[in-house]
Coordinates of C-alpha atoms and ligand atoms in Angstrom, one line a residue:
X1 CA 13.1 2.4 -15.0
X2 CA 14.2 -0.9 -16.4
X3 CA 11.4 -3.2 -15.4
X4 CA 12.0 -6.9 -15.4
X5 CA 9.4 -9.6 -15.0
X6 CA 10.3 -13.1 -14.4
X7 CA 8.3 -16.2 -13.7
X8 CA 8.6 -17.7 -10.3
X9 CA 7.0 -21.1 -11.0
X10 CA 5.5 -22.9 -13.8
X11 CA 1.9 -22.3 -12.5
X12 CA 1.7 -18.9 -10.9
X13 CA 3.8 -16.0 -9.6
X14 CA 6.3 -13.5 -11.1
X15 CA 9.2 -11.6 -9.7
X16 CA 9.6 -7.9 -10.6
X17 CA 12.9 -6.0 -10.4
X18 CA 14.0 -2.6 -11.6
X19 CA 10.9 -0.8 -10.0
X20 CA 10.9 1.7 -7.2
X21 CA 7.3 2.0 -5.8
X22 CA 8.1 5.5 -4.5
X23 CA 8.7 6.9 -8.1
X24 CA 7.1 4.7 -10.8
X25 CA 5.2 6.4 -13.6
X26 CA 1.8 5.5 -15.1
X27 CA 3.2 3.2 -17.8
X28 CA 5.1 1.3 -15.2
X29 CA 2.0 0.9 -13.3
X30 CA 0.2 -0.4 -16.2
X31 CA 3.0 -3.2 -16.6
X32 CA 2.8 -4.1 -13.0
X33 CA -1.1 -4.3 -13.3
X34 CA -0.9 -6.4 -16.5
X35 CA 1.7 -8.8 -14.7
X36 CA -0.7 -9.0 -11.7
X37 CA -3.6 -10.1 -13.7
X38 CA -1.5 -12.6 -15.8
X39 CA 0.7 -14.1 -13.0
X40 CA -1.8 -13.7 -10.2
X41 CA 1.1 -13.4 -7.6
X42 CA 3.7 -10.8 -7.8
X43 CA 6.8 -10.3 -5.8
X44 CA 8.3 -6.8 -6.4
X45 CA 11.8 -6.9 -4.9
X46 CA 14.1 -4.4 -3.1
X47 CA 11.4 -1.8 -1.8
X48 CA 12.1 0.9 0.7
X49 CA 8.5 2.3 1.5
X50 CA 7.2 4.3 4.3
X51 CA 3.5 3.6 5.3
X52 CA 2.1 6.2 3.2
X53 CA 3.8 5.0 0.2
X54 CA 2.5 1.5 0.6
X55 CA -1.0 2.8 1.0
X56 CA -0.7 5.0 -2.0
X57 CA 0.6 2.1 -4.1
X58 CA -2.3 -0.2 -2.8
X59 CA -4.8 2.5 -3.6
X60 CA -3.8 2.2 -7.3
X61 CA -5.8 -1.1 -7.2
X62 CA -8.8 0.2 -5.6
X63 CA -10.3 1.2 -2.1
X64 CA -8.0 -0.1 0.9
X65 CA -10.3 -1.7 3.4
X66 CA -10.3 -0.7 7.0
X67 CA -9.2 -3.6 9.2
X68 CA -11.4 -5.5 11.6
X69 CA -8.5 -6.0 14.0
X70 CA -8.0 -2.6 15.4
X71 CA -5.5 -3.7 18.1
X72 CA -2.9 -4.3 15.4
X73 CA -3.3 -1.6 13.0
X74 CA -0.3 0.7 12.6
X75 CA -0.9 3.9 14.8
X76 CA 0.2 6.4 12.2
X77 CA -1.7 4.5 9.4
X78 CA -4.7 2.5 10.3
X79 CA -5.0 1.2 6.8
X80 CA -2.1 -1.0 7.4
X81 CA -2.3 -4.2 9.7
X82 CA 0.9 -5.4 11.3
X83 CA 1.7 -9.1 11.1
X84 CA 4.5 -9.7 13.5
X85 CA 5.8 -12.0 16.3
X86 CA 7.8 -9.2 18.0
X87 CA 6.8 -7.5 21.3
X88 CA 7.1 -4.0 22.7
X89 CA 9.3 -3.0 25.6
X90 CA 6.5 -4.1 28.0
X91 CA 6.5 -7.5 26.5
X92 CA 3.2 -7.0 24.7
X93 CA 2.5 -8.5 21.1
X94 CA 2.7 -5.8 18.4
X95 CA 1.1 -7.7 15.6
X96 CA -1.0 -10.6 14.4
X97 CA 1.1 -13.7 14.9
X98 CA -0.7 -16.3 13.2
X99 CA -2.8 -14.8 10.2
X100 CA -3.9 -17.0 7.7
X101 CA -2.5 -20.4 8.6
X102 CA -5.2 -22.4 6.7
X103 CA -5.7 -22.2 3.0
X104 CA -8.1 -19.3 2.1
X105 CA -8.9 -16.5 -0.1
X106 CA -9.1 -13.2 1.7
X107 CA -12.3 -12.0 3.1
X108 CA -14.6 -14.6 1.3
X109 CA -16.8 -14.4 4.4
X110 CA -18.0 -11.0 3.1
X111 CA -20.4 -10.3 0.3
X112 CA -17.7 -8.5 -1.6
X113 CA -14.5 -10.3 -0.8
X114 CA -11.1 -8.7 -1.1
X115 CA -9.6 -8.0 -4.6
X116 CA -5.9 -8.0 -3.8
X117 CA -3.8 -8.3 -0.6
X118 CA -0.4 -6.5 -0.4
X119 CA 2.4 -7.6 2.0
X120 CA 5.5 -5.6 2.6
X121 CA 8.3 -7.6 4.4
X122 CA 10.4 -5.6 6.9
X123 CA 12.0 -8.4 8.6
X124 CA 12.3 -12.2 8.0
X125 CA 13.1 -14.9 10.4
X126 CA 16.2 -17.2 9.8
X127 CA 13.9 -20.0 8.9
X128 CA 10.3 -20.6 8.1
X129 CA 7.7 -17.8 7.4
X130 CA 7.1 -19.2 3.9
X131 CA 3.7 -18.1 2.2
X132 CA 2.1 -20.8 -0.1
X133 CA -0.1 -19.9 -3.1
X134 CA -2.4 -22.1 -5.3
X135 CA -3.7 -21.2 -8.7
X136 CA -7.5 -21.6 -8.5
X137 CA -7.7 -21.0 -12.4
X138 CA -5.6 -24.0 -13.0
X139 CA -7.5 -26.0 -10.3
X140 CA -10.7 -25.3 -12.1
X141 CA -9.4 -26.0 -15.6
X142 CA -8.1 -29.4 -14.5
X143 CA -11.4 -30.7 -13.1
X144 CA -13.1 -33.4 -15.2
X145 CA -16.0 -32.2 -17.4
X146 CA -18.3 -34.2 -15.2
X147 CA -17.2 -32.3 -12.1
X148 CA -17.3 -28.9 -13.9
X149 CA -20.9 -29.7 -14.8
X150 CA -21.8 -30.9 -11.2
X151 CA -20.5 -27.7 -9.6
X152 CA -21.4 -25.1 -12.4
X153 CA -24.4 -23.8 -10.4
X154 CA -23.4 -24.7 -6.9
X155 CA -22.7 -22.1 -4.2
X156 CA -20.5 -22.4 -1.2
X157 CA -21.5 -21.1 2.2
X158 CA -18.6 -19.0 3.8
X159 CA -18.2 -18.1 7.4
X160 CA -15.8 -16.1 9.4
X161 CA -16.2 -18.3 12.5
X162 CA -13.8 -21.0 13.1
X163 CA -16.4 -22.3 15.7
X164 CA -18.7 -23.4 12.7
X165 CA -15.8 -25.0 10.7
X166 CA -14.6 -28.6 11.3
X167 CA -11.6 -28.2 9.0
X168 CA -9.7 -25.6 11.1
X169 CA -8.5 -25.3 14.6
X170 CA -8.5 -22.3 16.9
X171 CA -4.9 -21.1 17.4
X172 CA -3.4 -21.4 20.9
X173 CA -1.9 -17.8 20.4
X174 CA -5.4 -16.2 20.6
X175 CA -6.6 -16.4 24.3
X176 CA -10.0 -14.7 23.6
X177 CA -10.6 -16.8 20.5
X178 CA -14.1 -18.4 21.4
X179 CA -15.5 -15.0 22.4
X180 CA -13.7 -13.3 19.5
X181 CA -15.4 -15.8 16.9
X182 CA -18.9 -15.5 18.7
X183 CA -18.8 -11.8 18.4
X184 CA -17.7 -12.2 14.6
X185 CA -20.5 -14.5 14.0
X186 CA -23.0 -12.0 15.1
X187 CA -21.3 -9.2 13.3
X188 CA -20.7 -10.9 10.0
X189 CA -23.5 -13.3 8.9
X190 CA -22.5 -16.2 6.7
X191 CA -22.6 -15.5 2.9
X192 CA -22.9 -17.6 -0.2
X193 CA -20.6 -17.4 -3.4
X194 CA -20.5 -19.4 -6.5
X195 CA -18.1 -22.4 -6.4
X196 CA -17.0 -21.3 -9.9
X197 CA -16.2 -17.8 -10.0
X198 CA -15.6 -15.7 -13.2
X199 CA -12.9 -13.1 -12.8
X200 CA -14.3 -9.6 -13.5
X201 CA -11.4 -8.5 -15.5
X202 CA -9.8 -11.6 -17.3
X203 CA -13.2 -13.4 -17.7
X204 CA -11.5 -16.7 -16.7
X205 CA -13.2 -19.2 -14.4
X206 CA -11.8 -20.4 -11.1
X207 CA -12.6 -22.6 -8.3
X208 CA -13.8 -20.6 -5.4
X209 CA -13.7 -22.4 -2.0
X210 CA -11.3 -22.9 0.8
X211 CA -10.9 -24.8 4.1
X212 CA -10.7 -21.8 6.2
X213 CA -14.0 -20.1 5.1
X214 CA -16.2 -22.4 3.1
X215 CA -18.2 -24.5 5.7
X216 CA -20.9 -26.1 3.4
X217 CA -22.5 -26.2 0.0
X218 CA -26.0 -24.6 -0.5
X219 CA -28.7 -27.2 -1.2
X220 CA -26.7 -30.2 -0.4
X221 CA -27.0 -32.0 3.0
X222 CA -24.0 -32.0 5.4
X223 CA -22.4 -35.2 4.4
X224 CA -22.8 -34.7 0.7
X225 CA -21.6 -31.2 1.0
X226 CA -18.6 -32.0 3.0
X227 CA -17.6 -34.9 0.7
X228 CA -17.6 -32.5 -2.3
X229 CA -15.9 -29.8 -0.6
X230 CA -13.2 -32.2 0.7
X231 CA -12.6 -33.4 -2.9
X232 CA -12.5 -29.9 -4.2
X233 CA -10.1 -28.6 -1.6
X234 CA -7.8 -31.6 -2.0
X235 CA -7.8 -31.0 -5.7
X236 CA -7.1 -27.3 -5.3
X237 CA -3.8 -27.8 -3.5
X238 CA -2.3 -30.4 -5.7
X239 CA 1.6 -29.5 -6.0
X240 CA 1.3 -28.7 -9.7
X241 CA -0.9 -25.6 -9.0
X242 CA 1.2 -24.2 -6.2
X243 CA 4.1 -21.9 -5.7
X244 CA 5.8 -21.2 -2.2
X245 CA 7.3 -17.9 -1.5
X246 CA 10.5 -17.7 0.5
X247 CA 10.6 -14.0 1.6
X248 CA 13.5 -11.6 1.4
X249 CA 13.5 -8.4 3.4
X250 CA 12.0 -5.5 1.3
X251 CA 9.8 -7.7 -0.9
X252 CA 6.4 -6.4 -1.7
X253 CA 4.2 -9.4 -2.5
X254 CA 0.6 -9.0 -3.8
X255 CA -1.8 -11.6 -5.0
X256 CA -5.2 -11.7 -6.6
X257 CA -7.8 -13.2 -4.2
X258 CA -10.3 -13.7 -7.1
X259 CA -8.2 -16.5 -8.5
X260 CA -5.6 -17.4 -5.8
X261 CA -5.7 -19.3 -2.4
X262 CA -2.9 -18.9 0.1
X263 CA -1.7 -19.8 3.5
X264 CA 1.0 -18.9 5.9
X265 CA 3.1 -21.8 6.9
X266 CA 4.8 -20.7 10.3
X267 CA 7.8 -22.5 11.4
X268 CA 9.6 -19.6 13.3
X269 CA 9.5 -18.5 16.9
X270 CA 10.3 -15.4 18.8
X271 CA 12.9 -14.0 19.1
X272 CA 13.4 -15.0 15.4
X273 CA 11.3 -12.0 14.1
X274 CA 8.9 -12.0 11.1
X275 CA 7.6 -8.6 10.6
X276 CA 5.2 -7.3 7.7
X277 CA 2.8 -4.7 6.8
X278 CA -0.4 -5.7 5.2
X279 CA -3.1 -3.8 3.1
X280 CA -6.2 -5.4 1.6
X281 CA -8.0 -3.8 -1.5
X282 CA -11.7 -4.0 -1.6
X283 CA -13.4 -6.3 -4.3
X284 CA -16.8 -6.5 -5.8
X285 CA -19.7 -9.1 -6.1
X286 CA -18.7 -12.6 -7.0
X287 CA -21.8 -13.4 -9.1
Ligands
SIN301 C1 -2.2 -13.7 5.3 O1 -2.8 -14.8 5.1 O2 -2.5 -12.6 5.2 C2 -0.8 -13.9 5.8 C3 0.1 -14.6 4.9 C4 1.5 -14.6 5.6 O3 1.8 -14.1 6.6 O4 2.4 -15.3 4.9

């Protein structure tokens, strides 16, 4: 194989060509893994994967998590979640339409948030469907020394519930949203994570908070916590830290949730179809 790795922006992201994820060898995997750790977001072009091959590739990075949303897992491979605005012959939705429309890092509402997320694009709409990424190492590095000292030992509180979060709105596409989030609140208690997270492999520090899941700062009153969070969130999404991925069919895009925030930007409508498979790899403690 003639693997080629090319940067996609000045801050994060790289494109990989010349690899077939059905047949790569261990040395090629090591190159992919090194590129993943260096560039934080990888786009591996021109893949033709069946569900088993996608899961097998994902499992090279760790244990693939079961999905909470059983309604939209793939019937023949429940480790895959379907993201789609398509419908079946009876007009029923076949996938999650509005996953991840606010900036976030995956599963930070868990004690052990996700390590990486992998999306495989089967069909892209004629417009929209872009995924934005932001480099949380770079965001941390660019903070003033005073801010770094202020947040060094602070912890953010993370919640799955949109009902507890003034920075996000509940999607109109989810009819049962209030009941859904009430059930989720009971099932998944809020957790705390350091605002400054040290990556377990690279040893680099990153800012670890997001408007979607961080709802407060432990030990600060609501006003002070909100003001600090607003400042850190606004800083983290400055243009110089960002890369926007314009998908092609057959892209496999993976990102490192330990140092990257992302969001889906929408901008397409049925019958213009966006259809992807998603796997999520379990992570460890955040410190
Ligand atoms: C996600 O946040 O998992 C979805 C991202 C996307 O659909 O672009």
